[in-house]
PDB file of C-alpha atoms in Angstrom:
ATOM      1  CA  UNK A   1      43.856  74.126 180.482  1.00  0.00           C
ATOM      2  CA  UNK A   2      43.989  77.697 181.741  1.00  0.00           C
ATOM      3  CA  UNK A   3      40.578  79.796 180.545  1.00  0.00           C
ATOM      4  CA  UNK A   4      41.582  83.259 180.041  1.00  0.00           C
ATOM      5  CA  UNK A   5      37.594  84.529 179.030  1.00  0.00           C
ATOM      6  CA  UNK A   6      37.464  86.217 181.984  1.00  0.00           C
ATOM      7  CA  UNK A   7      40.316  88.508 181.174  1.00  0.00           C
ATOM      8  CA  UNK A   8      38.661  90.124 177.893  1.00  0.00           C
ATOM      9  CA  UNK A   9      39.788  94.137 178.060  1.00  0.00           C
ATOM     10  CA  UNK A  10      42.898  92.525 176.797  1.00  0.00           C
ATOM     11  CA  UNK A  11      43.836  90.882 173.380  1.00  0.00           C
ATOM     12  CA  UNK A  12      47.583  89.943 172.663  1.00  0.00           C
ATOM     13  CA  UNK A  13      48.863  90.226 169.159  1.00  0.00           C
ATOM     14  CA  UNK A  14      50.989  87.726 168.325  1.00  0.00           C
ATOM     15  CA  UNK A  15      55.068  88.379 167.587  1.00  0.00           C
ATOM     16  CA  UNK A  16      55.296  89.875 163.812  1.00  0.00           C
ATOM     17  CA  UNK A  17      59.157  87.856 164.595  1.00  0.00           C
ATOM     18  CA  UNK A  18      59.948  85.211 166.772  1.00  0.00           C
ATOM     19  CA  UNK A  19      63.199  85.571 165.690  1.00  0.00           C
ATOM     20  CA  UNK A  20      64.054  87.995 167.922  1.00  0.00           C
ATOM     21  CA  UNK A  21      64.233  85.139 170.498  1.00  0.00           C
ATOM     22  CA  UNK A  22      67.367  84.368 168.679  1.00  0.00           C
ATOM     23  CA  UNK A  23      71.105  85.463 169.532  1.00  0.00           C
ATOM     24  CA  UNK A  24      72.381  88.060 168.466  1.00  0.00           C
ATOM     25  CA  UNK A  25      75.709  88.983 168.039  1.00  0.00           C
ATOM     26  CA  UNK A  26      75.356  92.444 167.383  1.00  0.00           C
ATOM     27  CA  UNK A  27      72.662  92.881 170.080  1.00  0.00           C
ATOM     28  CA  UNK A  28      73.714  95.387 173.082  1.00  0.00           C
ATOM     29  CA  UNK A  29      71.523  92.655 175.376  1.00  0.00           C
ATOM     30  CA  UNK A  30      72.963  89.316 174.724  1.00  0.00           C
ATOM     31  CA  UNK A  31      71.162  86.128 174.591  1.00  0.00           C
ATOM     32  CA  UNK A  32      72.058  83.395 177.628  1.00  0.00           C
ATOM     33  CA  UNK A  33      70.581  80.708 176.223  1.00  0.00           C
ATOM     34  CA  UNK A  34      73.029  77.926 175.615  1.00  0.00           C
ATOM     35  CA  UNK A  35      70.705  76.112 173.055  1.00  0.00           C
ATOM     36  CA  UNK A  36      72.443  75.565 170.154  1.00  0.00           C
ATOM     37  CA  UNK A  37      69.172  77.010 168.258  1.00  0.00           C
ATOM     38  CA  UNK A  38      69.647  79.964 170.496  1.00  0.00           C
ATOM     39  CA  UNK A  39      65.855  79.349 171.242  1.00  0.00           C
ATOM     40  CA  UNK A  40      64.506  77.954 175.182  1.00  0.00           C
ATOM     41  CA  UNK A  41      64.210  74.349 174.917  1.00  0.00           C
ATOM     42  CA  UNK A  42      60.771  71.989 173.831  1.00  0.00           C
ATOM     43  CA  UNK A  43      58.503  71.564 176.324  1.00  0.00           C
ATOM     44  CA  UNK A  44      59.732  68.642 178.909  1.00  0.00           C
ATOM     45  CA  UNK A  45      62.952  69.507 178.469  1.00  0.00           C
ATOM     46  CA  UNK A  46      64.607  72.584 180.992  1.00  0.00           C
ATOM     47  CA  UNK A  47      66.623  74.936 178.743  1.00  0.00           C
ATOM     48  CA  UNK A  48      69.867  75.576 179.158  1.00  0.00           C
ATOM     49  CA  UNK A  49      71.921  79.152 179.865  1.00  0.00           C
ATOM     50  CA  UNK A  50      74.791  81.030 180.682  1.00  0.00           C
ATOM     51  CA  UNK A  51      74.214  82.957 183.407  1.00  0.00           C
ATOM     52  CA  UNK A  52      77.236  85.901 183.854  1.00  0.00           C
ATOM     53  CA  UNK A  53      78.341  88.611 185.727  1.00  0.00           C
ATOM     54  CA  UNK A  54      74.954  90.335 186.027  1.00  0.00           C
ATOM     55  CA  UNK A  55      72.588  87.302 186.335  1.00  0.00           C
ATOM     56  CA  UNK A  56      74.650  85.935 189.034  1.00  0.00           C
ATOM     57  CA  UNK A  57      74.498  89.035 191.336  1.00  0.00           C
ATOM     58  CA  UNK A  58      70.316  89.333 190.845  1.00  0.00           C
ATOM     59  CA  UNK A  59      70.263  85.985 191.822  1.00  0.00           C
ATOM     60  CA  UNK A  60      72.621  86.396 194.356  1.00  0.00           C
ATOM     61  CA  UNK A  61      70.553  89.696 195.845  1.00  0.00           C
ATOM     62  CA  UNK A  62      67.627  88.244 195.935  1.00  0.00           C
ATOM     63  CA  UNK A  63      68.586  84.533 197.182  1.00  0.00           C
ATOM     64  CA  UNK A  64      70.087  86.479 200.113  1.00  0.00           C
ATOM     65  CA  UNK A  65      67.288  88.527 201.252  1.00  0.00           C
ATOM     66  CA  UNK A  66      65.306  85.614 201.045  1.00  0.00           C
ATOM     67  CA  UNK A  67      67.061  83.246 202.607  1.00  0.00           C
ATOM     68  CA  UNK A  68      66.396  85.363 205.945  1.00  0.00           C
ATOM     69  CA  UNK A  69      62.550  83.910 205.625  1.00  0.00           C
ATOM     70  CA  UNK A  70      63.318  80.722 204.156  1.00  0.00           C
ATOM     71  CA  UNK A  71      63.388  77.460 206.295  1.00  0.00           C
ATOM     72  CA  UNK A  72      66.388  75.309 207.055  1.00  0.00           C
ATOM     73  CA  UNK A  73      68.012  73.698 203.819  1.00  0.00           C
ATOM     74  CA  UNK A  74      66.613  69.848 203.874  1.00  0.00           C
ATOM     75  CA  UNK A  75      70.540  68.471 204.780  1.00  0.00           C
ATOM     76  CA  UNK A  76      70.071  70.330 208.152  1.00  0.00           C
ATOM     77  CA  UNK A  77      73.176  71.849 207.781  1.00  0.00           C
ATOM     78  CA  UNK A  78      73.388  75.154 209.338  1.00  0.00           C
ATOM     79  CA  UNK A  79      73.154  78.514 206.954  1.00  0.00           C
ATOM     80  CA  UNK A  80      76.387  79.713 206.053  1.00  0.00           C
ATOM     81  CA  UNK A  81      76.179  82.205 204.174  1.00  0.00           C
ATOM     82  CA  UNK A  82      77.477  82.135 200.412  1.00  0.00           C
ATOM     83  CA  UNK A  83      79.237  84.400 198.416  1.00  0.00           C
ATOM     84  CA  UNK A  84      78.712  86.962 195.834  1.00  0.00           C
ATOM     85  CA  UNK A  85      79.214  83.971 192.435  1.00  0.00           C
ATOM     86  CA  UNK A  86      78.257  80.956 194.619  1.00  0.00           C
ATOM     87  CA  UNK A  87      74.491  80.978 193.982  1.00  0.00           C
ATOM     88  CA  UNK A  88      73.399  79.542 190.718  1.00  0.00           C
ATOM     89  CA  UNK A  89      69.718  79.065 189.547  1.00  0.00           C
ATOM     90  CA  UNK A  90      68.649  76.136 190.835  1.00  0.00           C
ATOM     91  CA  UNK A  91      70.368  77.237 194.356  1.00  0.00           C
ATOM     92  CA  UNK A  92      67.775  80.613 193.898  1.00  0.00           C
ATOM     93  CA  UNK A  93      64.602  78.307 193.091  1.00  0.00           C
ATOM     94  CA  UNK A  94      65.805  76.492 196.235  1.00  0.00           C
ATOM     95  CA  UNK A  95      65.664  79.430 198.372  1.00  0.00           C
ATOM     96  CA  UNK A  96      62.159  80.154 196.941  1.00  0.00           C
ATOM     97  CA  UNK A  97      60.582  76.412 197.593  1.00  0.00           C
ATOM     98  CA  UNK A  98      61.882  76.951 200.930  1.00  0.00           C
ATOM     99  CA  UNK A  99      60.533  80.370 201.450  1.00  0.00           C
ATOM    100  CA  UNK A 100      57.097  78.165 201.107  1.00  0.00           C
ATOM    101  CA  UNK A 101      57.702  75.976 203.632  1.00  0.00           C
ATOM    102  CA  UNK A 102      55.081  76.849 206.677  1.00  0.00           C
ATOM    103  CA  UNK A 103      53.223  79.689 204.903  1.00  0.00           C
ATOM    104  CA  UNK A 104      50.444  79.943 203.348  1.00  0.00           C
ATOM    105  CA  UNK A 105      49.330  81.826 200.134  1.00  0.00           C
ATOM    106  CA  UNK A 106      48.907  85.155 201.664  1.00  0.00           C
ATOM    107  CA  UNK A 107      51.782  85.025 204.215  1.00  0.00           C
ATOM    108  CA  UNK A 108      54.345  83.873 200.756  1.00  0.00           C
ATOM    109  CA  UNK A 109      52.968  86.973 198.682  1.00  0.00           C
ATOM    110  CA  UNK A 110      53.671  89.139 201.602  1.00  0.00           C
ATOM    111  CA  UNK A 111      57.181  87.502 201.931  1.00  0.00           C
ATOM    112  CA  UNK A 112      58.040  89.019 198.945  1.00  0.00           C
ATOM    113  CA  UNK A 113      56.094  92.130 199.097  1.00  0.00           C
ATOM    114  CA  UNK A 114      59.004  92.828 201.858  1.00  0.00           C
ATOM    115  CA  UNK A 115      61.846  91.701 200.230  1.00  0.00           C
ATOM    116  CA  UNK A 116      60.888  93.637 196.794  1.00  0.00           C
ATOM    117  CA  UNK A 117      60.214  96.778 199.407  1.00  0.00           C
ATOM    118  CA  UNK A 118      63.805  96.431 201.173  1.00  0.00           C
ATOM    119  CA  UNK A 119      65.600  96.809 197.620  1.00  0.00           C
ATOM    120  CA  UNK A 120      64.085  99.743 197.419  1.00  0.00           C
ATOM    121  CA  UNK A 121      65.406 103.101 199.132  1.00  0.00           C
ATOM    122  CA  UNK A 122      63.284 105.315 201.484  1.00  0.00           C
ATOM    123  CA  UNK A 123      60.873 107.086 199.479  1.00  0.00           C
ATOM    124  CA  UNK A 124      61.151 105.044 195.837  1.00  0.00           C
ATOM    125  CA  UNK A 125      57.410 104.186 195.757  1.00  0.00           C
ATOM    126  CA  UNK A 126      56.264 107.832 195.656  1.00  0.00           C
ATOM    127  CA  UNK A 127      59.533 108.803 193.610  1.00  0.00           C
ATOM    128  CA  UNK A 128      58.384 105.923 191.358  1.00  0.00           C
ATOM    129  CA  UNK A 129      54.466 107.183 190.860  1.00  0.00           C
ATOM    130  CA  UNK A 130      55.849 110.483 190.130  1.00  0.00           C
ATOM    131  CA  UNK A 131      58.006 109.584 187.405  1.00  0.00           C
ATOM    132  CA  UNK A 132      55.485 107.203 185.710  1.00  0.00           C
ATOM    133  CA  UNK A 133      52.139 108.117 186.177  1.00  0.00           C
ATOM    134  CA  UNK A 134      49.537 105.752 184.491  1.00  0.00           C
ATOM    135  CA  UNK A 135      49.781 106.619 181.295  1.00  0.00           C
ATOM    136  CA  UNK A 136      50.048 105.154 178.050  1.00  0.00           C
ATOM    137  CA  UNK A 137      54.028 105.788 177.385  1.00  0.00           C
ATOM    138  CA  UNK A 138      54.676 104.858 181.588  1.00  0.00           C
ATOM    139  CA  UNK A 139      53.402 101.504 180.035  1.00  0.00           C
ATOM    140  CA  UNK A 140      55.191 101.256 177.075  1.00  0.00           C
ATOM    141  CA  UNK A 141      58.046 102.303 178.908  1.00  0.00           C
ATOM    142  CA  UNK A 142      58.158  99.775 181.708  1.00  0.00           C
ATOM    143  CA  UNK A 143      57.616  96.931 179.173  1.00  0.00           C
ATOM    144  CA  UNK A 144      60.523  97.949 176.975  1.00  0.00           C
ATOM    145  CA  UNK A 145      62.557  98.081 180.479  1.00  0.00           C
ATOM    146  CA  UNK A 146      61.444  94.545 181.503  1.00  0.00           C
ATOM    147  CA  UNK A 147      62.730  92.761 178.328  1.00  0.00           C
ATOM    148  CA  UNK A 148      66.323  93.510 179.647  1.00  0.00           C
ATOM    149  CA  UNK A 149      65.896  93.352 183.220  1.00  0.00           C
ATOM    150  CA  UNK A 150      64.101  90.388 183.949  1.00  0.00           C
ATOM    151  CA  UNK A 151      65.533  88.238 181.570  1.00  0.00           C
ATOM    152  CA  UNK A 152      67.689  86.677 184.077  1.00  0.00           C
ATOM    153  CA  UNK A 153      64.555  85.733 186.070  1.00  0.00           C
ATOM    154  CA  UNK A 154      62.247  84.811 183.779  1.00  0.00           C
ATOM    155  CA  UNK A 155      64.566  84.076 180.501  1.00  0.00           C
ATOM    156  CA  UNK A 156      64.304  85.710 176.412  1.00  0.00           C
ATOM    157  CA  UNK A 157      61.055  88.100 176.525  1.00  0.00           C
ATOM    158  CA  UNK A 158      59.718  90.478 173.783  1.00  0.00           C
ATOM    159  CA  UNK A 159      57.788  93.795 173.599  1.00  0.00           C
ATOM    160  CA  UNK A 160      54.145  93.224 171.838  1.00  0.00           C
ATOM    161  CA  UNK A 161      51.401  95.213 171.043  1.00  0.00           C
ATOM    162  CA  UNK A 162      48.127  94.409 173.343  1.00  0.00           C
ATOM    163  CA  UNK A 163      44.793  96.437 173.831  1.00  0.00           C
ATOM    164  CA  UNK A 164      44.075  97.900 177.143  1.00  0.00           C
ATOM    165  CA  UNK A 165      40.707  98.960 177.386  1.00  0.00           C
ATOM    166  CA  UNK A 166      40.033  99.361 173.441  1.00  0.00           C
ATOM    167  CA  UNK A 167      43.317 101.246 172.826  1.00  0.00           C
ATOM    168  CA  UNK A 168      46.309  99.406 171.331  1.00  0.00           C
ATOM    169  CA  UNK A 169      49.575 100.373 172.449  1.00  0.00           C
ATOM    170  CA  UNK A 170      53.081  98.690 172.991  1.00  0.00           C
ATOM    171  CA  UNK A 171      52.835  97.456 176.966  1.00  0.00           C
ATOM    172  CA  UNK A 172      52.491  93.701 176.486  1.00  0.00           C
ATOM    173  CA  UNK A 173      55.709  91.969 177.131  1.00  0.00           C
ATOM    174  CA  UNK A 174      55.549  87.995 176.075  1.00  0.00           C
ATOM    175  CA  UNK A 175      58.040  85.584 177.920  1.00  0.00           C
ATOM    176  CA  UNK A 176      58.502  82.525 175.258  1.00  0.00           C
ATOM    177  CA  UNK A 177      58.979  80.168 178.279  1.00  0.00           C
ATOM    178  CA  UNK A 178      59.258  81.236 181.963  1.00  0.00           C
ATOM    179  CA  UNK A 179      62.717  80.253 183.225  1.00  0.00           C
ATOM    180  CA  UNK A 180      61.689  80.432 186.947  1.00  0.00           C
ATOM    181  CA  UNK A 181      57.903  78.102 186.007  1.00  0.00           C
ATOM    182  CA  UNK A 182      60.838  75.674 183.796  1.00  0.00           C
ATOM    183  CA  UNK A 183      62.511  74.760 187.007  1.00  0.00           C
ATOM    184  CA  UNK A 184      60.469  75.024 189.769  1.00  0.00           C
ATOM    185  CA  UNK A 185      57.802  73.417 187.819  1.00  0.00           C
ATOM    186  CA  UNK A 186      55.540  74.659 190.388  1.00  0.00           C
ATOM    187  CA  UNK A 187      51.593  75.854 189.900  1.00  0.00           C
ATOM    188  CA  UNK A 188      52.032  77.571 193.570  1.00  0.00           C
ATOM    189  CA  UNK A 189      55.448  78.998 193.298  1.00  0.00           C
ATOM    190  CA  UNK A 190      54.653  80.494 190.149  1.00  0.00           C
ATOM    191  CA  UNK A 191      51.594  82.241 191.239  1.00  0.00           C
ATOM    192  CA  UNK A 192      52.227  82.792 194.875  1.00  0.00           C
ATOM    193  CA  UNK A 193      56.433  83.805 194.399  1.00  0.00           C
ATOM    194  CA  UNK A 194      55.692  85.978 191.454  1.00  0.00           C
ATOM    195  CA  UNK A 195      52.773  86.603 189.463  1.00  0.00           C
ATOM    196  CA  UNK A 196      50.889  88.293 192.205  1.00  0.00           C
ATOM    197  CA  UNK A 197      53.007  89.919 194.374  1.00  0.00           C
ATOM    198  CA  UNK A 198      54.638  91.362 191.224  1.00  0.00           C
ATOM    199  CA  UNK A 199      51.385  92.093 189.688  1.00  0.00           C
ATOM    200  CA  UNK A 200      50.570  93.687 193.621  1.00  0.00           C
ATOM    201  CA  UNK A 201      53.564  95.226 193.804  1.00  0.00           C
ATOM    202  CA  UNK A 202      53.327  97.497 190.615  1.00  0.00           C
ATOM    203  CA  UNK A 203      49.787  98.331 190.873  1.00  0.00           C
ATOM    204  CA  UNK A 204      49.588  99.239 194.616  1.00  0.00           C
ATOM    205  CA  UNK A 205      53.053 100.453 195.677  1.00  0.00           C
ATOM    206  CA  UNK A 206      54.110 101.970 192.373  1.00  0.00           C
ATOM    207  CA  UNK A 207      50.495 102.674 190.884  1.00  0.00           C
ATOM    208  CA  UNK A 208      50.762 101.429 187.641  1.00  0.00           C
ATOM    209  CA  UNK A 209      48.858  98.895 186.560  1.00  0.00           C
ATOM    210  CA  UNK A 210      50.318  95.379 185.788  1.00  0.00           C
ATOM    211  CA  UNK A 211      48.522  92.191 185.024  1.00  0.00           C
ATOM    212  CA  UNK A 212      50.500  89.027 184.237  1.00  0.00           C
ATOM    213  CA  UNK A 213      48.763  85.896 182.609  1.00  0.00           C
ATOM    214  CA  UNK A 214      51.031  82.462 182.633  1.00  0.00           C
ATOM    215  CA  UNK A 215      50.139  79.943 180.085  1.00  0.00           C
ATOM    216  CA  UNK A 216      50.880  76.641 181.874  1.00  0.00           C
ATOM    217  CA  UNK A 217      50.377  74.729 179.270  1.00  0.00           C
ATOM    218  CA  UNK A 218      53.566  75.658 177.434  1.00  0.00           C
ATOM    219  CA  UNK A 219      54.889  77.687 180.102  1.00  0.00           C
ATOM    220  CA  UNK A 220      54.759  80.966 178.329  1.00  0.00           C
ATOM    221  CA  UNK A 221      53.628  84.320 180.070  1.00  0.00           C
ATOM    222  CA  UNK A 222      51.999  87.392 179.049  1.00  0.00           C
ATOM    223  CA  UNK A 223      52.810  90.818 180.894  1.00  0.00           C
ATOM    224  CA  UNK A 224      50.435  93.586 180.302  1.00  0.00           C
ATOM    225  CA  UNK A 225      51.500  96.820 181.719  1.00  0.00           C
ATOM    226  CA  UNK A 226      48.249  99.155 182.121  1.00  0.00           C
ATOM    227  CA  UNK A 227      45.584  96.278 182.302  1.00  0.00           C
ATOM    228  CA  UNK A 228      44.143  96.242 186.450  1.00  0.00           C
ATOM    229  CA  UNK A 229      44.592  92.966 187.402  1.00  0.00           C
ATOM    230  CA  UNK A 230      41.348  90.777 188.236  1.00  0.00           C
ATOM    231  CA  UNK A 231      41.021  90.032 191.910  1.00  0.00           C
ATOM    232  CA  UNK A 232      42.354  86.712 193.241  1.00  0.00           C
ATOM    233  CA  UNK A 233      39.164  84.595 193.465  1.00  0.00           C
ATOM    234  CA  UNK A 234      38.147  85.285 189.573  1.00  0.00           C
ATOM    235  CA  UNK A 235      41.497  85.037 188.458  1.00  0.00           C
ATOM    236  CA  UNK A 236      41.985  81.842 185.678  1.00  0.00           C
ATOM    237  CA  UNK A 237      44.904  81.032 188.028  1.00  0.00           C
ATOM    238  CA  UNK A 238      42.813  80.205 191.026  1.00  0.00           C
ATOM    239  CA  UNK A 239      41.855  77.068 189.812  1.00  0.00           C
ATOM    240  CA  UNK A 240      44.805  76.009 187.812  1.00  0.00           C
ATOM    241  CA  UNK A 241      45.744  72.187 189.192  1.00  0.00           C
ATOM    242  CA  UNK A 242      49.332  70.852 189.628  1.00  0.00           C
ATOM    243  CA  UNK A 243      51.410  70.257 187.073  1.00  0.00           C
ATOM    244  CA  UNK A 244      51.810  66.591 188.209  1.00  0.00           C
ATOM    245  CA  UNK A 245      54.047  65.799 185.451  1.00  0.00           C
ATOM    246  CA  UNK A 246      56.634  67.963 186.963  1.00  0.00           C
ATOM    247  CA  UNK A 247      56.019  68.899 190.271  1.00  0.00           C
ATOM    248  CA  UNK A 248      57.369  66.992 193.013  1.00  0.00           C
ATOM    249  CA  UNK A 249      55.092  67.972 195.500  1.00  0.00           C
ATOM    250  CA  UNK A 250      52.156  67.715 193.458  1.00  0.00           C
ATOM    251  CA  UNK A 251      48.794  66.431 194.429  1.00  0.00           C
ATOM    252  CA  UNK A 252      46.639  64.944 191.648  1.00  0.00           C
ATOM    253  CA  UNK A 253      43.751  64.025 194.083  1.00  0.00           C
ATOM    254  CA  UNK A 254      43.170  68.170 194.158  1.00  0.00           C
ATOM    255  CA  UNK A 255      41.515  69.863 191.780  1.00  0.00           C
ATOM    256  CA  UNK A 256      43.714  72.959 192.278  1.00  0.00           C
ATOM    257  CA  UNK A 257      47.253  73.287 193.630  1.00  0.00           C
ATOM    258  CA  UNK A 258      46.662  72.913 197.131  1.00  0.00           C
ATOM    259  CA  UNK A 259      49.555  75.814 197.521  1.00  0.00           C
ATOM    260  CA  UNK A 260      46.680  78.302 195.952  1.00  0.00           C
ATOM    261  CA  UNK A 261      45.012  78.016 199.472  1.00  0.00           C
ATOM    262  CA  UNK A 262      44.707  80.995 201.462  1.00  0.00           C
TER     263      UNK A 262
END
């Protein structure tokens, strides 16, 4: 069980409607989820989606940029690479694993520190901290911009109100369950591939503030926009074991997920 005690400047309230989850035919973002409830799957069961035009091409980006750090496929084939529609999800969390391969904790966060930084053109960092200084509506405004954007990566999401440092505002984004945890199933991948260098990424490069808390329990996520992010070592996360149920690399002789090592 994940303690999150240490992270008190922060309280989430809950969804006033979890409906919003749902499809919606009228809604200018549309829904992926193939679930006939329109809802990501019970936990121990991977949800299903229909990835289109858009989702295809993120994944595509980023598999590519990573695949230039990643090691050799496990067939041994040589890397050809793939076309624009040929990567699907499980082909992008395959490019991650393997971006793991030989590196520690440090040298994977840094991985993607790069890759994040190469998407970016000259000068977007500064450009970026001038546009959205740390303020209050920078917040809110980032979280209402993630809902859309990173629902190919990390699935249905929702803006919710959270308290930063005794004020309540509208930066908290809650993902229902994390597409990206849901099939790596991975305590290291999740923490190593994302939450930090995301969390890094935002609050040192673009200078707002970002902290994200995963629930690994049922795979949920909590983004707060605004909230300074605790350092590594008395982060919740840093002693989070494997999900042995699910991992296939998973050691349940360690008391943390050995891929947490620096």
């Amino acid at each position: 069980m994940v303690a999150l005690s240490s992270l008190q400047a922060v309280q989430f309230r809950p969804p006033q409607d979890l409906s919003l989850h749902k499809c919606r035919p009228r809604s200018f973002i549309k829904c992926r989820i193939a679930e006939p409830t329109g809802e990501p799957a019970p936990l121990g069961q991977k949800t299903k989606y229909m990835d289109g035009f858009f989702e295809k091409a993120f994944m595509t980006l980023f598999a590519r940029k990573m695949e230039k750090f990643a090691a050799p496929a496990k067939n041994g084939s040589a890397r050809i690479e793939k076309g624009w529609f040929d990567y699907d999800y499980e082909s992008f969390v395959d490019v991650s694993k393997r971006v793991m391969q030989g590196r520690n904790r440090m040298q994977q966060q840094e991985v993607v520190r790069e890759i994040l930084l190469s998407m970016l053109p000259p000068g977007a960092p500064e450009q970026f901290k001038k546009l959205f200084p740390p303020t209050k509506w920078a917040a809110e405004f980032n979280a209402a911009l993630t809902v859309p954007f990173f629902q190919w990566l990390v699935g249905p999401s929702e803006v919710v109100e959270v308290e930063v440092n005794g004020e309540k505002q509208k930066s908290g984004v809650h993902i229902k369950k994390c597409r990206y945890l849901e099939n790596s199933g991975c305590v290291g991948m999740c923490v190593n591939m994302c939450k930090i260098p995301t969390q890094d990424f935002f609050t040192n490069e673009f200078g707002l503030p970002l902290t994200m808390i995963p629930n690994f329990e049922d795979m949920s996520c909590e983004m707060v926009y605004g909230q300074v992010p605790p350092p590594f070592e008395e982060d919740p996360v840093a002693k989070q074991p494997c999900l042995a149920d699910i991992c296939t690399i998973a050691n349940p002789n360690s008391s943390f997920c050995p891929k947490l090592e620096a």
